[in-house]
CSV table of C-alpha atoms in Angstrom, one decimal:
chain,number,residue,atom,x,y,z
A,207,UNK,CA,-17.7,-11.9,21.5
A,208,UNK,CA,-18.6,-10.6,18.0
A,209,UNK,CA,-20.4,-7.7,19.6
A,210,UNK,CA,-17.3,-6.8,21.6
A,211,UNK,CA,-15.1,-6.9,18.5
A,212,UNK,CA,-17.5,-4.7,16.5
A,213,UNK,CA,-17.7,-2.3,19.5
A,214,UNK,CA,-13.9,-2.1,19.6
A,215,UNK,CA,-13.7,-1.3,15.9
A,216,UNK,CA,-16.3,1.5,16.2
A,217,UNK,CA,-14.7,2.8,19.4
A,218,UNK,CA,-11.3,2.8,17.9
A,219,UNK,CA,-12.5,4.6,14.7
A,220,UNK,CA,-14.3,7.2,16.9
A,221,UNK,CA,-11.1,7.8,18.9
A,222,UNK,CA,-8.6,7.7,16.1
A,223,UNK,CA,-10.7,9.0,13.3
A,224,UNK,CA,-13.4,11.4,14.5
A,225,UNK,CA,-11.5,12.7,17.5
A,226,UNK,CA,-8.4,13.3,15.3
A,227,UNK,CA,-10.6,15.1,12.8
A,228,UNK,CA,-12.2,17.3,15.4
A,229,UNK,CA,-9.0,18.2,17.2
A,230,UNK,CA,-6.6,18.2,14.3
A,231,UNK,CA,-8.6,19.7,11.4
A,232,UNK,CA,-5.4,21.5,10.2
A,233,UNK,CA,-4.2,18.1,9.0
A,234,UNK,CA,-7.1,17.9,6.7
A,235,UNK,CA,-5.6,20.9,4.8
A,236,UNK,CA,-2.3,19.0,4.9
A,237,UNK,CA,-3.5,16.0,3.1
A,238,UNK,CA,-5.7,18.1,0.7
A,239,UNK,CA,-2.9,20.4,-0.4
A,240,UNK,CA,-1.2,18.0,-2.8
A,241,UNK,CA,-4.2,16.8,-4.8
A,242,UNK,CA,-5.6,20.4,-4.9
A,243,UNK,CA,-2.3,21.7,-6.1
A,244,UNK,CA,-2.2,19.1,-8.9
A,245,UNK,CA,-5.8,20.0,-9.8
A,246,UNK,CA,-4.8,23.6,-10.1
A,247,UNK,CA,-1.8,22.9,-12.2
A,248,UNK,CA,-3.8,20.6,-14.5
A,249,UNK,CA,-6.5,23.2,-14.8
A,250,UNK,CA,-4.1,25.9,-15.8
A,251,UNK,CA,-1.9,23.9,-18.1
A,252,UNK,CA,-4.8,22.1,-20.0
A,253,UNK,CA,-7.1,25.2,-19.7
A,254,UNK,CA,-9.7,23.0,-18.0
A,255,UNK,CA,-9.7,20.2,-20.7
A,256,UNK,CA,-8.2,17.6,-18.3
A,257,UNK,CA,-10.2,18.8,-15.2
A,258,UNK,CA,-12.2,15.5,-15.0
A,259,UNK,CA,-9.0,13.6,-14.6
A,260,UNK,CA,-7.9,15.9,-11.8
A,261,UNK,CA,-11.2,15.5,-10.0
A,262,UNK,CA,-11.1,11.7,-10.2
A,263,UNK,CA,-7.4,11.6,-9.4
A,264,UNK,CA,-7.9,13.8,-6.4
A,265,UNK,CA,-10.7,11.6,-5.1
A,266,UNK,CA,-8.5,8.5,-5.5
A,267,UNK,CA,-5.5,10.3,-4.0
A,268,UNK,CA,-7.4,11.2,-0.8
A,269,UNK,CA,-8.3,7.6,-0.2
A,270,UNK,CA,-4.9,6.2,-1.1
A,271,UNK,CA,-2.8,8.8,0.7
A,272,UNK,CA,-4.7,8.5,4.0
A,273,UNK,CA,-4.7,4.7,3.8
A,274,UNK,CA,-1.0,4.6,3.3
A,275,UNK,CA,-0.5,7.0,6.3
A,276,UNK,CA,-1.3,3.8,8.3
A,277,UNK,CA,2.4,2.9,7.8
A,278,UNK,CA,3.4,5.7,10.2
A,279,UNK,CA,0.4,5.4,12.5
A,280,UNK,CA,0.7,1.6,13.1
A,281,UNK,CA,4.4,1.8,13.6
A,282,UNK,CA,4.1,4.7,16.1
A,283,UNK,CA,1.4,2.9,18.1
A,284,UNK,CA,3.4,-0.4,18.0
A,285,UNK,CA,6.9,0.9,18.9
A,286,UNK,CA,6.3,4.1,20.9
A,287,UNK,CA,2.9,3.7,22.6
A,288,UNK,CA,3.0,-0.1,22.8
A,289,UNK,CA,-0.7,-0.3,22.1
A,290,UNK,CA,-0.4,-3.7,20.5
A,291,UNK,CA,1.2,-5.0,23.7
A,292,UNK,CA,-2.0,-4.1,25.4
A,293,UNK,CA,-4.3,-5.6,22.8
A,294,UNK,CA,-2.6,-9.0,22.1
A,295,UNK,CA,-3.8,-10.4,25.4
A,296,UNK,CA,-7.4,-9.3,24.8
A,297,UNK,CA,-10.2,-10.6,22.5
A,298,UNK,CA,-9.0,-8.1,19.8
A,299,UNK,CA,-7.8,-9.8,16.6
A,300,UNK,CA,-5.4,-8.3,14.0
A,301,UNK,CA,-8.3,-8.0,11.6
A,302,UNK,CA,-10.2,-5.9,14.2
A,303,UNK,CA,-7.2,-3.7,14.7
A,304,UNK,CA,-6.8,-3.2,10.9
A,305,UNK,CA,-10.5,-2.5,10.5
A,306,UNK,CA,-10.4,0.1,13.3
A,307,UNK,CA,-7.5,1.9,11.6
A,308,UNK,CA,-9.2,1.6,8.2
A,309,UNK,CA,-12.5,3.0,9.4
A,310,UNK,CA,-10.8,5.8,11.3
A,311,UNK,CA,-8.9,6.8,8.1
A,312,UNK,CA,-12.2,6.8,6.2
A,313,UNK,CA,-13.7,9.1,8.7
A,314,UNK,CA,-10.7,11.4,8.6
A,315,UNK,CA,-10.9,11.4,4.7
A,316,UNK,CA,-14.6,12.5,4.7
A,317,UNK,CA,-13.9,16.2,4.2
A,318,UNK,CA,-11.6,15.6,1.3
A,319,UNK,CA,-14.0,13.1,-0.3
A,320,UNK,CA,-16.8,15.7,0.0
A,321,UNK,CA,-14.7,18.4,-1.7
A,322,UNK,CA,-14.2,16.3,-4.8
A,323,UNK,CA,-17.7,15.0,-4.8
A,324,UNK,CA,-18.9,18.6,-4.8
A,325,UNK,CA,-16.5,19.5,-7.6
A,326,UNK,CA,-17.8,16.5,-9.6
A,327,UNK,CA,-21.4,17.6,-9.1
A,328,UNK,CA,-20.5,21.2,-10.0
A,329,UNK,CA,-19.0,20.0,-13.3
A,330,UNK,CA,-21.9,17.6,-14.0
A,331,UNK,CA,-19.8,14.4,-13.9
A,332,UNK,CA,-22.0,12.2,-11.7
A,333,UNK,CA,-25.1,10.2,-12.2
A,334,UNK,CA,-26.5,7.3,-10.2
A,335,UNK,CA,-24.6,4.6,-12.1
A,336,UNK,CA,-21.3,6.4,-11.9
A,337,UNK,CA,-21.8,7.0,-8.1
A,338,UNK,CA,-22.3,3.2,-7.7
A,339,UNK,CA,-19.1,2.6,-9.6
A,340,UNK,CA,-17.3,5.1,-7.3
A,341,UNK,CA,-18.5,3.2,-4.2
A,342,UNK,CA,-17.6,-0.2,-5.7
A,343,UNK,CA,-14.1,1.0,-6.7
A,344,UNK,CA,-13.2,3.2,-3.8
A,345,UNK,CA,-14.2,0.5,-1.2
A,346,UNK,CA,-11.7,-2.1,-2.4
A,347,UNK,CA,-9.1,0.6,-2.9
A,348,UNK,CA,-9.5,1.6,0.8
A,349,UNK,CA,-9.2,-2.0,2.0
A,350,UNK,CA,-6.2,-2.9,-0.2
A,351,UNK,CA,-4.2,0.3,0.5
A,352,UNK,CA,-4.8,0.0,4.2
A,353,UNK,CA,-3.9,-3.7,4.3
A,354,UNK,CA,-0.7,-3.0,2.3
A,355,UNK,CA,0.3,-0.2,4.7
A,356,UNK,CA,-0.4,-2.4,7.7
A,357,UNK,CA,1.8,-5.1,6.2
A,358,UNK,CA,4.7,-2.7,5.3
A,359,UNK,CA,4.6,-1.2,8.8
A,360,UNK,CA,5.7,-4.6,10.2
A,361,UNK,CA,9.1,-4.3,8.7
A,362,UNK,CA,9.9,-0.8,9.9
A,363,UNK,CA,12.3,-1.0,12.9
A,364,UNK,CA,12.1,2.6,14.1
A,365,UNK,CA,9.4,5.3,14.1
A,366,UNK,CA,11.6,7.9,12.5
A,367,UNK,CA,11.7,5.8,9.3
A,368,UNK,CA,7.9,5.4,9.1
A,369,UNK,CA,7.1,9.0,8.2
A,370,UNK,CA,9.5,8.9,5.3
A,371,UNK,CA,8.2,5.6,4.0
A,372,UNK,CA,4.6,6.7,4.2
A,373,UNK,CA,5.4,9.9,2.3
A,374,UNK,CA,7.4,8.1,-0.3
A,375,UNK,CA,4.7,5.5,-0.9
A,376,UNK,CA,2.0,8.2,-1.2
A,377,UNK,CA,4.0,9.9,-4.0
A,378,UNK,CA,4.8,6.7,-5.8
A,379,UNK,CA,1.2,5.4,-5.6
A,380,UNK,CA,-0.6,8.6,-6.4
A,381,UNK,CA,1.5,10.8,-8.7
A,382,UNK,CA,3.3,8.4,-11.0
A,383,UNK,CA,0.3,6.1,-11.8
A,384,UNK,CA,-2.3,7.5,-14.3
A,385,UNK,CA,-4.6,9.0,-11.7
A,386,UNK,CA,-4.4,12.6,-13.0
A,387,UNK,CA,-3.7,11.9,-16.7
A,388,UNK,CA,-4.9,9.5,-19.4
A,389,UNK,CA,-3.2,6.1,-19.2
A,390,UNK,CA,-2.4,6.2,-23.0
A,391,UNK,CA,0.2,8.9,-22.3
A,392,UNK,CA,2.6,6.3,-21.0
A,393,UNK,CA,3.8,3.1,-22.7
A,394,UNK,CA,2.0,-0.1,-21.8
A,395,UNK,CA,5.3,-1.6,-20.6
A,396,UNK,CA,5.5,1.1,-18.0
A,397,UNK,CA,1.9,0.6,-17.0
A,398,UNK,CA,2.4,-3.0,-16.0
A,399,UNK,CA,4.8,-2.4,-13.1
A,400,UNK,CA,2.4,0.3,-11.8
A,401,UNK,CA,-0.4,-2.2,-11.5
A,402,UNK,CA,1.2,-3.3,-8.2
A,403,UNK,CA,-0.5,-0.2,-6.8
A,404,UNK,CA,-4.3,-0.7,-6.4
A,405,UNK,CA,-4.7,2.9,-7.2
A,406,UNK,CA,-3.6,2.2,-10.8
A,407,UNK,CA,-6.4,-0.3,-11.6
A,408,UNK,CA,-8.9,1.9,-9.6
A,409,UNK,CA,-8.0,4.9,-11.8
A,410,UNK,CA,-8.3,2.8,-15.0
A,411,UNK,CA,-11.8,1.6,-13.9
A,412,UNK,CA,-13.1,5.1,-13.1
A,413,UNK,CA,-11.6,6.7,-16.2
A,414,UNK,CA,-13.4,4.1,-18.3
A,415,UNK,CA,-16.7,4.5,-16.4
A,416,UNK,CA,-16.5,8.3,-16.8
A,417,UNK,CA,-15.7,7.8,-20.5
A,418,UNK,CA,-12.3,9.5,-20.3
A,419,UNK,CA,-10.2,6.6,-21.3
A,420,UNK,CA,-11.4,3.3,-22.8
A,421,UNK,CA,-10.1,0.2,-21.1
A,422,UNK,CA,-11.3,-3.3,-20.0
A,423,UNK,CA,-13.3,-2.5,-16.9
A,424,UNK,CA,-13.9,-6.2,-16.0
A,425,UNK,CA,-10.2,-7.1,-16.3
A,426,UNK,CA,-9.1,-4.1,-14.2
A,427,UNK,CA,-11.8,-4.7,-11.6
A,428,UNK,CA,-10.7,-8.3,-11.3
A,429,UNK,CA,-7.1,-7.1,-10.7
A,430,UNK,CA,-8.3,-4.7,-8.0
A,431,UNK,CA,-10.2,-7.4,-6.2
A,432,UNK,CA,-7.3,-9.9,-6.4
A,433,UNK,CA,-5.0,-7.2,-5.0
A,434,UNK,CA,-7.4,-6.5,-2.2
A,435,UNK,CA,-7.6,-10.2,-1.2
A,436,UNK,CA,-3.8,-10.7,-1.6
A,437,UNK,CA,-2.8,-7.6,0.4
A,438,UNK,CA,-5.4,-8.4,3.1
A,439,UNK,CA,-4.0,-12.0,3.5
A,440,UNK,CA,-0.4,-10.7,3.6
A,441,UNK,CA,-1.4,-8.2,6.3
A,442,UNK,CA,-3.1,-10.8,8.4
A,443,UNK,CA,-0.6,-13.6,8.0
A,444,UNK,CA,2.7,-11.9,8.1
A,445,UNK,CA,2.2,-8.6,10.0
A,446,UNK,CA,3.7,-8.5,13.5
A,447,UNK,CA,1.1,-8.9,16.2
A,448,UNK,CA,2.1,-11.0,19.1
A,449,UNK,CA,5.9,-10.9,18.8
A,450,UNK,CA,6.2,-7.3,19.9
């Protein structure tokens, strides 16, 4: 049974991630346009001084935006294609379905991730320790953002609302939090509400690791892990699965 579940996750990721990437590569440009536009603006306005923030912010945004797009994808597959109606009577569990979506979005995000990694290499930002921190930070960010999107999709009654909600969340979770700018530019009282987004704690961790903004790495990493566990539990316990 475990083999069948793993095979489902990999097959779903191949179908919904790799196939979408291969046939709909124009959408890669769509999800890249916002972070690259912000990078360009930051480069021009700061004359390159804040470019490391823009590179890290773009990397975080690619992961977060594509993960939050699950809101629309899951809603569409549930309400329009009735895919969950087919899966509920099989061996597939909600966690398998979520993992399949999450892995497919990771595959779809690979071109964007590579662009920002190449930019980081070009500007000499990375070493082996920082690459490890990137992996340890982006992985829980991927899981927590995907789980949160899966959970939110449950409460959307019609597909036409899902695209708007996904776009709204993407802006709220990637532009307003300090992904592209130093966190000390906003008051601490404004920073606390933004911590509901896992991208905020992930940005603070990476800015500290890359010596851009000094903060408590352990405290922020603890918050990120707690959010990952919490959002995953919410997605698995309260998301609509059988009652479709």
